[in-house]
């Protein structure tokens, strides 16, 4: 009883060999992070994310392991104190994996979202991908809070390709999962106009 609530890890993507590490000290270096995670298994590379304009470290990065089992051990290090910061560790989907894009797809699925996120924050994060037609956060009926995933509909299909490059981006302390969204149960083009026909 008492104590801090343990963060619920995101679902592990198949064959995952990469973890997102967030809430890092701005004074951290690669050797410190490597030293903290070496118990998990062979580390292939560590990538710190920096601001494109200023070159300043943004407080998060990615660790690529040789084996997928190492990521499971890495997640056990979530909330470990490194240089005075309680770190965040999440699984990251493989960007190189060839995700099949539904023909003409204009909608991206976005998962592993903070439960406190709002539509404006999500819209702002993806605005550089292209013109956004709508943002839909799936919410809990009782609390009204985000259930941790949603959908972004773009004006054109090319924008979804750019959105998929946002996999692993940190928003509100969570590493995003992004995928193409198929049109389920709406038929071709999502047309439901038949229901409007009325017999006179």
Tab-separated table of C-alpha atoms in Angstrom:
chain	number	residue	atom	x	y	z
A	1	UNK	CA	0.000	0.000	0.000
A	2	UNK	CA	1.060	3.590	-0.466
A	3	UNK	CA	4.049	4.432	-2.647
A	4	UNK	CA	4.029	5.502	-6.248
A	5	UNK	CA	1.729	3.785	-8.728
A	6	UNK	CA	3.790	1.621	-11.066
A	7	UNK	CA	3.571	2.731	-14.687
A	8	UNK	CA	1.741	0.204	-16.888
A	9	UNK	CA	4.040	-0.634	-19.812
A	10	UNK	CA	2.803	-0.433	-23.378
A	11	UNK	CA	2.106	-3.630	-25.312
A	12	UNK	CA	5.288	-5.093	-26.786
A	13	UNK	CA	5.467	-4.957	-30.601
A	14	UNK	CA	6.456	-8.297	-32.141
A	15	UNK	CA	10.241	-8.740	-32.313
A	16	UNK	CA	10.858	-5.405	-30.582
A	17	UNK	CA	14.555	-4.704	-29.976
A	18	UNK	CA	14.349	-0.985	-29.169
A	19	UNK	CA	13.237	0.912	-26.065
A	20	UNK	CA	12.387	4.564	-25.582
A	21	UNK	CA	14.045	6.113	-22.518
A	22	UNK	CA	12.573	9.389	-21.279
A	23	UNK	CA	12.768	11.916	-18.434
A	24	UNK	CA	16.563	11.799	-18.669
A	25	UNK	CA	18.832	14.332	-16.996
A	26	UNK	CA	20.168	16.934	-19.402
A	27	UNK	CA	23.634	16.179	-17.987
A	28	UNK	CA	23.516	12.482	-18.923
A	29	UNK	CA	26.007	11.002	-21.384
A	30	UNK	CA	25.971	7.813	-23.448
A	31	UNK	CA	28.346	5.952	-21.118
A	32	UNK	CA	26.112	6.581	-18.086
A	33	UNK	CA	23.032	5.269	-19.906
A	34	UNK	CA	24.941	2.313	-21.351
A	35	UNK	CA	26.216	1.451	-17.879
A	36	UNK	CA	22.677	1.524	-16.433
A	37	UNK	CA	21.259	-0.788	-19.118
A	38	UNK	CA	24.207	-3.154	-19.746
A	39	UNK	CA	22.647	-5.729	-17.371
A	40	UNK	CA	19.775	-6.135	-19.870
A	41	UNK	CA	21.929	-7.564	-22.657
A	42	UNK	CA	24.118	-6.536	-25.585
A	43	UNK	CA	23.480	-2.909	-26.601
A	44	UNK	CA	23.905	-2.189	-30.318
A	45	UNK	CA	23.441	1.581	-30.177
A	46	UNK	CA	22.191	4.500	-28.083
A	47	UNK	CA	20.557	7.478	-29.762
A	48	UNK	CA	19.914	10.740	-27.921
A	49	UNK	CA	17.274	13.015	-29.468
A	50	UNK	CA	18.380	16.619	-29.926
A	51	UNK	CA	16.592	19.790	-30.967
A	52	UNK	CA	17.089	20.266	-34.722
A	53	UNK	CA	17.556	24.032	-34.413
A	54	UNK	CA	19.558	24.445	-31.204
A	55	UNK	CA	21.266	21.040	-30.989
A	56	UNK	CA	20.224	20.835	-27.326
A	57	UNK	CA	19.416	17.427	-25.835
A	58	UNK	CA	15.627	16.996	-25.457
A	59	UNK	CA	15.749	14.666	-22.439
A	60	UNK	CA	14.961	11.371	-24.167
A	61	UNK	CA	16.458	8.799	-26.490
A	62	UNK	CA	16.433	5.213	-27.739
A	63	UNK	CA	18.442	2.089	-26.936
A	64	UNK	CA	18.777	-0.630	-29.588
A	65	UNK	CA	19.519	-4.124	-28.249
A	66	UNK	CA	20.779	-7.194	-30.102
A	67	UNK	CA	18.017	-9.433	-28.732
A	68	UNK	CA	14.322	-8.811	-28.190
A	69	UNK	CA	14.447	-10.378	-24.682
A	70	UNK	CA	16.691	-7.502	-23.560
A	71	UNK	CA	13.824	-5.022	-23.980
A	72	UNK	CA	11.760	-6.964	-21.410
A	73	UNK	CA	14.590	-6.572	-18.905
A	74	UNK	CA	14.999	-2.911	-19.843
A	75	UNK	CA	11.360	-2.227	-18.958
A	76	UNK	CA	12.095	-3.525	-15.453
A	77	UNK	CA	14.365	-0.473	-15.062
A	78	UNK	CA	11.440	1.957	-15.464
A	79	UNK	CA	11.323	4.467	-12.563
A	80	UNK	CA	15.017	3.799	-11.753
A	81	UNK	CA	16.785	6.945	-10.529
A	82	UNK	CA	19.567	8.071	-12.894
A	83	UNK	CA	21.275	11.370	-12.062
A	84	UNK	CA	18.310	12.433	-9.916
A	85	UNK	CA	15.593	11.673	-12.486
A	86	UNK	CA	13.084	8.807	-12.386
A	87	UNK	CA	13.383	7.408	-15.916
A	88	UNK	CA	10.592	6.311	-18.266
A	89	UNK	CA	11.132	3.135	-20.343
A	90	UNK	CA	8.759	1.972	-23.099
A	91	UNK	CA	8.802	-0.493	-25.976
A	92	UNK	CA	9.217	1.020	-29.455
A	93	UNK	CA	7.835	-0.479	-32.663
A	94	UNK	CA	10.263	-1.129	-35.501
A	95	UNK	CA	10.123	1.794	-37.914
A	96	UNK	CA	11.806	-0.286	-40.598
A	97	UNK	CA	9.072	-2.930	-40.477
A	98	UNK	CA	6.983	-2.803	-43.636
A	99	UNK	CA	3.521	-1.937	-42.367
A	100	UNK	CA	0.966	-2.584	-45.104
A	101	UNK	CA	-0.791	0.625	-45.987
A	102	UNK	CA	-4.456	0.326	-46.953
A	103	UNK	CA	-5.066	1.820	-50.395
A	104	UNK	CA	-5.840	5.541	-50.196
A	105	UNK	CA	-5.427	5.535	-46.398
A	106	UNK	CA	-5.773	9.028	-44.915
A	107	UNK	CA	-6.068	8.067	-41.242
A	108	UNK	CA	-3.328	7.223	-38.752
A	109	UNK	CA	-3.834	5.278	-35.527
A	110	UNK	CA	-1.922	6.827	-32.602
A	111	UNK	CA	-1.393	4.748	-29.461
A	112	UNK	CA	0.369	4.770	-26.090
A	113	UNK	CA	-0.958	8.274	-25.422
A	114	UNK	CA	-1.066	9.921	-22.019
A	115	UNK	CA	-4.526	9.700	-20.434
A	116	UNK	CA	-4.332	13.471	-19.848
A	117	UNK	CA	-3.697	14.390	-23.494
A	118	UNK	CA	-6.174	16.565	-25.404
A	119	UNK	CA	-6.949	16.873	-29.111
A	120	UNK	CA	-5.141	20.218	-29.489
A	121	UNK	CA	-1.882	18.732	-28.150
A	122	UNK	CA	-2.132	15.809	-30.563
A	123	UNK	CA	-3.023	18.082	-33.485
A	124	UNK	CA	-0.039	20.309	-32.708
A	125	UNK	CA	2.344	17.318	-32.603
A	126	UNK	CA	1.306	16.115	-36.087
A	127	UNK	CA	0.722	19.475	-37.818
A	128	UNK	CA	3.978	19.214	-39.814
A	129	UNK	CA	2.774	15.979	-41.469
A	130	UNK	CA	0.139	17.824	-43.504
A	131	UNK	CA	-3.344	19.328	-43.320
A	132	UNK	CA	-5.401	17.610	-40.615
A	133	UNK	CA	-9.108	17.036	-41.269
A	134	UNK	CA	-9.967	15.738	-37.795
A	135	UNK	CA	-8.527	14.373	-34.550
A	136	UNK	CA	-10.473	11.750	-32.580
A	137	UNK	CA	-9.375	10.698	-29.119
A	138	UNK	CA	-11.069	7.562	-27.813
A	139	UNK	CA	-12.291	8.468	-24.324
A	140	UNK	CA	-13.588	6.653	-21.301
A	141	UNK	CA	-17.344	7.252	-21.042
A	142	UNK	CA	-17.282	7.690	-17.284
A	143	UNK	CA	-14.129	9.725	-16.656
A	144	UNK	CA	-14.020	11.517	-20.026
A	145	UNK	CA	-10.263	10.923	-20.108
A	146	UNK	CA	-8.338	9.505	-23.078
A	147	UNK	CA	-8.155	5.699	-23.210
A	148	UNK	CA	-4.609	6.014	-24.521
A	149	UNK	CA	-5.259	5.965	-28.260
A	150	UNK	CA	-6.953	7.847	-31.052
A	151	UNK	CA	-7.061	8.597	-34.777
A	152	UNK	CA	-5.827	11.468	-36.932
A	153	UNK	CA	-7.503	11.948	-40.286
A	154	UNK	CA	-5.482	13.903	-42.855
A	155	UNK	CA	-6.570	15.696	-46.011
A	156	UNK	CA	-4.284	13.542	-48.181
A	157	UNK	CA	-2.845	10.033	-48.065
A	158	UNK	CA	0.834	11.135	-48.221
A	159	UNK	CA	0.466	12.741	-44.778
A	160	UNK	CA	-0.057	9.330	-43.168
A	161	UNK	CA	3.391	8.250	-44.443
A	162	UNK	CA	4.920	11.259	-42.664
A	163	UNK	CA	2.876	10.498	-39.537
A	164	UNK	CA	4.363	6.984	-39.350
A	165	UNK	CA	7.825	8.549	-39.035
A	166	UNK	CA	6.650	9.970	-35.689
A	167	UNK	CA	6.848	6.500	-34.059
A	168	UNK	CA	8.735	6.774	-30.768
A	169	UNK	CA	8.291	10.556	-30.477
A	170	UNK	CA	7.730	11.588	-26.861
A	171	UNK	CA	4.509	13.426	-25.998
A	172	UNK	CA	3.684	14.014	-22.337
A	173	UNK	CA	6.247	11.405	-21.262
A	174	UNK	CA	4.974	8.603	-23.510
A	175	UNK	CA	6.658	7.168	-26.638
A	176	UNK	CA	4.087	7.274	-29.439
A	177	UNK	CA	2.974	4.282	-31.458
A	178	UNK	CA	1.706	5.166	-34.927
A	179	UNK	CA	0.227	2.939	-37.602
A	180	UNK	CA	-2.000	3.149	-40.651
A	181	UNK	CA	-5.686	2.818	-39.846
A	182	UNK	CA	-7.822	0.568	-42.044
A	183	UNK	CA	-11.432	1.432	-42.752
A	184	UNK	CA	-13.208	-1.254	-40.743
A	185	UNK	CA	-16.904	-1.853	-41.180
A	186	UNK	CA	-17.502	1.256	-43.263
A	187	UNK	CA	-17.233	-0.332	-46.704
A	188	UNK	CA	-15.271	1.237	-49.534
A	189	UNK	CA	-14.500	4.853	-48.830
A	190	UNK	CA	-16.438	4.643	-45.572
A	191	UNK	CA	-19.757	5.294	-47.340
A	192	UNK	CA	-22.831	4.839	-45.210
A	193	UNK	CA	-25.216	6.782	-47.387
A	194	UNK	CA	-27.574	3.874	-47.950
A	195	UNK	CA	-29.165	4.474	-44.557
A	196	UNK	CA	-30.386	7.859	-45.769
A	197	UNK	CA	-32.659	6.334	-48.391
A	198	UNK	CA	-36.275	6.487	-47.321
A	199	UNK	CA	-39.295	4.947	-48.908
A	200	UNK	CA	-41.855	7.499	-49.878
